[in-house]
Coordinates of C-alpha atoms in Angstrom, one line a residue:
N1 CA -11.6 50.7 -22.4
V2 CA -12.1 50.9 -18.7
N3 CA -8.3 51.2 -18.0
D4 CA -8.1 54.2 -20.4
L5 CA -11.0 55.8 -18.7
I6 CA -9.4 55.4 -15.2
I7 CA -6.1 56.8 -16.3
L8 CA -7.8 59.7 -17.9
T9 CA -9.8 60.3 -14.8
F10 CA -6.6 60.2 -12.8
T11 CA -4.8 62.6 -15.2
N12 CA -7.7 65.0 -15.3
N13 CA -7.8 65.0 -11.5
A14 CA -4.1 65.7 -11.2
A15 CA -4.4 68.4 -13.9
Q16 CA -7.3 70.1 -12.0
E17 CA -5.2 70.0 -8.7
M18 CA -2.4 71.6 -10.6
K19 CA -4.6 74.4 -12.0
E20 CA -5.9 75.2 -8.5
R21 CA -2.5 75.1 -6.8
I22 CA 0.1 76.2 -9.4
G23 CA -1.9 77.9 -12.1
M24 CA -3.3 77.3 -15.5
P25 CA -1.2 75.3 -18.1
P26 CA 0.5 77.2 -20.8
E27 CA -1.4 77.6 -24.1
G28 CA -1.5 74.2 -26.0
V29 CA -0.7 72.2 -22.9
T30 CA -3.5 69.8 -21.6
Y31 CA -1.8 67.2 -19.5
P32 CA 1.2 67.5 -17.0
V33 CA 4.7 66.0 -17.1
W34 CA 5.5 63.5 -14.3
A35 CA 9.0 63.3 -12.9
Y36 CA 10.8 61.7 -10.0
V37 CA 11.9 64.2 -7.3
K38 CA 15.0 62.3 -6.8
K39 CA 16.5 59.8 -9.4
P40 CA 15.4 56.3 -8.4
D41 CA 17.6 53.2 -8.6
L42 CA 16.2 52.2 -12.1
S43 CA 17.5 48.5 -11.5
K44 CA 14.8 48.3 -8.8
E45 CA 12.2 50.4 -10.4
F46 CA 12.2 48.7 -13.8
N47 CA 13.0 45.1 -14.9
T48 CA 16.6 45.2 -15.8
E49 CA 16.2 42.2 -18.2
A50 CA 13.9 44.1 -20.5
P51 CA 15.6 46.2 -23.2
R52 CA 15.2 49.9 -22.7
N53 CA 16.1 53.0 -24.4
M54 CA 15.7 55.7 -21.7
V55 CA 17.4 59.0 -20.9
C56 CA 17.4 60.5 -17.4
I57 CA 17.1 64.3 -17.5
E58 CA 17.9 66.3 -14.4
L59 CA 15.8 69.5 -14.4
E60 CA 16.0 72.7 -12.4
I61 CA 12.3 74.0 -12.2
D62 CA 11.0 76.8 -10.0
E63 CA 9.1 75.2 -7.1
K64 CA 6.2 77.5 -7.7
D65 CA 5.6 75.6 -10.9
V66 CA 5.7 72.1 -9.3
L67 CA 3.2 70.0 -7.5
I68 CA 4.8 67.3 -5.3
T69 CA 2.8 64.1 -4.7
N70 CA 3.1 60.7 -3.1
H71 CA 4.2 58.6 -6.1
C72 CA 3.1 55.3 -4.5
G73 CA -0.3 56.7 -3.4
W74 CA -1.1 58.1 -6.9
S75 CA 0.0 54.8 -8.5
V76 CA -1.9 52.6 -6.1
C77 CA -5.0 54.6 -5.5
C78 CA -5.6 56.8 -8.5
L79 CA -4.6 54.3 -11.2
N80 CA -6.8 51.7 -9.4
N81 CA -9.5 54.2 -9.1
S82 CA -9.8 53.7 -5.4
P83 CA -9.7 56.0 -2.4
Y84 CA -6.7 56.8 -0.4
I85 CA -7.5 55.1 2.9
T86 CA -5.2 54.9 5.9
G87 CA -5.2 53.3 9.3
E88 CA -2.7 53.0 12.2
T89 CA -3.5 49.2 12.3
D90 CA -5.0 46.7 9.9
E91 CA -8.2 46.8 11.9
E92 CA -8.4 50.5 11.6
F93 CA -7.7 50.4 7.9
D94 CA -10.4 47.7 7.4
K95 CA -12.9 49.7 9.4
N96 CA -12.2 53.0 7.4
Y97 CA -12.5 50.9 4.1
D98 CA -15.7 49.3 5.2
E99 CA -17.2 52.8 6.0
F100 CA -16.2 53.9 2.5
E101 CA -17.7 50.8 0.9
A102 CA -21.0 51.5 2.8
L103 CA -21.4 54.9 1.2
P104 CA -23.7 55.4 -1.8
W105 CA -21.9 55.4 -5.1
E106 CA -22.0 59.3 -5.7
E107 CA -20.7 59.9 -2.1
Q108 CA -17.9 57.3 -2.7
K109 CA -16.9 59.2 -5.7
K110 CA -16.8 62.5 -3.8
V111 CA -14.9 61.0 -0.9
K112 CA -12.4 59.2 -3.3
F113 CA -11.5 62.5 -5.2
E114 CA -11.2 64.4 -1.9
S115 CA -9.1 61.7 -0.4
W116 CA -6.6 62.0 -3.4
K117 CA -5.8 65.6 -2.2
K118 CA -4.1 64.0 0.8
L119 CA -1.4 62.7 -1.6
I120 CA -0.2 66.2 -2.3
L121 CA 2.8 66.9 -0.3
P122 CA 4.6 70.2 0.7
I123 CA 7.2 71.5 -1.7
D124 CA 9.9 70.9 0.9
Y125 CA 8.8 67.3 1.8
S126 CA 11.8 65.2 2.6
G127 CA 10.2 62.2 4.4
P128 CA 10.3 58.6 3.5
I129 CA 7.5 58.6 0.9
F130 CA 8.6 58.1 -2.6
T131 CA 7.7 61.5 -4.2
Q132 CA 7.0 62.7 -7.8
A133 CA 6.8 66.2 -9.2
T134 CA 4.3 67.2 -11.8
F135 CA 4.5 70.4 -13.8
W136 CA 3.1 71.6 -17.0
K137 CA 6.2 71.8 -19.2
F138 CA 10.0 72.3 -19.2
E139 CA 12.3 74.3 -21.5
V140 CA 15.7 73.3 -22.7
S141 CA 17.2 75.9 -20.5
Q142 CA 16.0 74.1 -17.4
I143 CA 18.0 70.9 -18.2
V144 CA 20.9 70.6 -15.8
S145 CA 22.2 67.3 -17.1
Y146 CA 21.1 64.1 -18.9
E147 CA 22.4 60.6 -19.3
K148 CA 21.4 57.3 -20.8
C149 CA 20.0 55.2 -18.0

């Protein structure tokens, strides 16, 4: 399935970035845990009409063990297997995208994976971008609180 392959590529790429930036995963851990940096308004994030059994867990994890990323960028670019392209104007964005599209396939792949690194944010990031944290695991001792949400 192509979608499974894209998600696996995305997850493997995130895991590789984590290995380079925060260290190797503990034994037995292959893929990271994703979490919101700040609890979102779940009524806006999820269809409130749909039944859900979810628990929100607040964690306290040492920042040296966390990679902060642009949530929307990862979701849009990585899950759609596309590069992270920006532009100050629509015309500049279109120009940058056209330049990317003109590259040979192998070069596109390199540029795409390199562009995803721009989605990694400083640990103290507090700007307008919706952020997510990725980490290898958490322990029960790191749970600050939890609630049904």
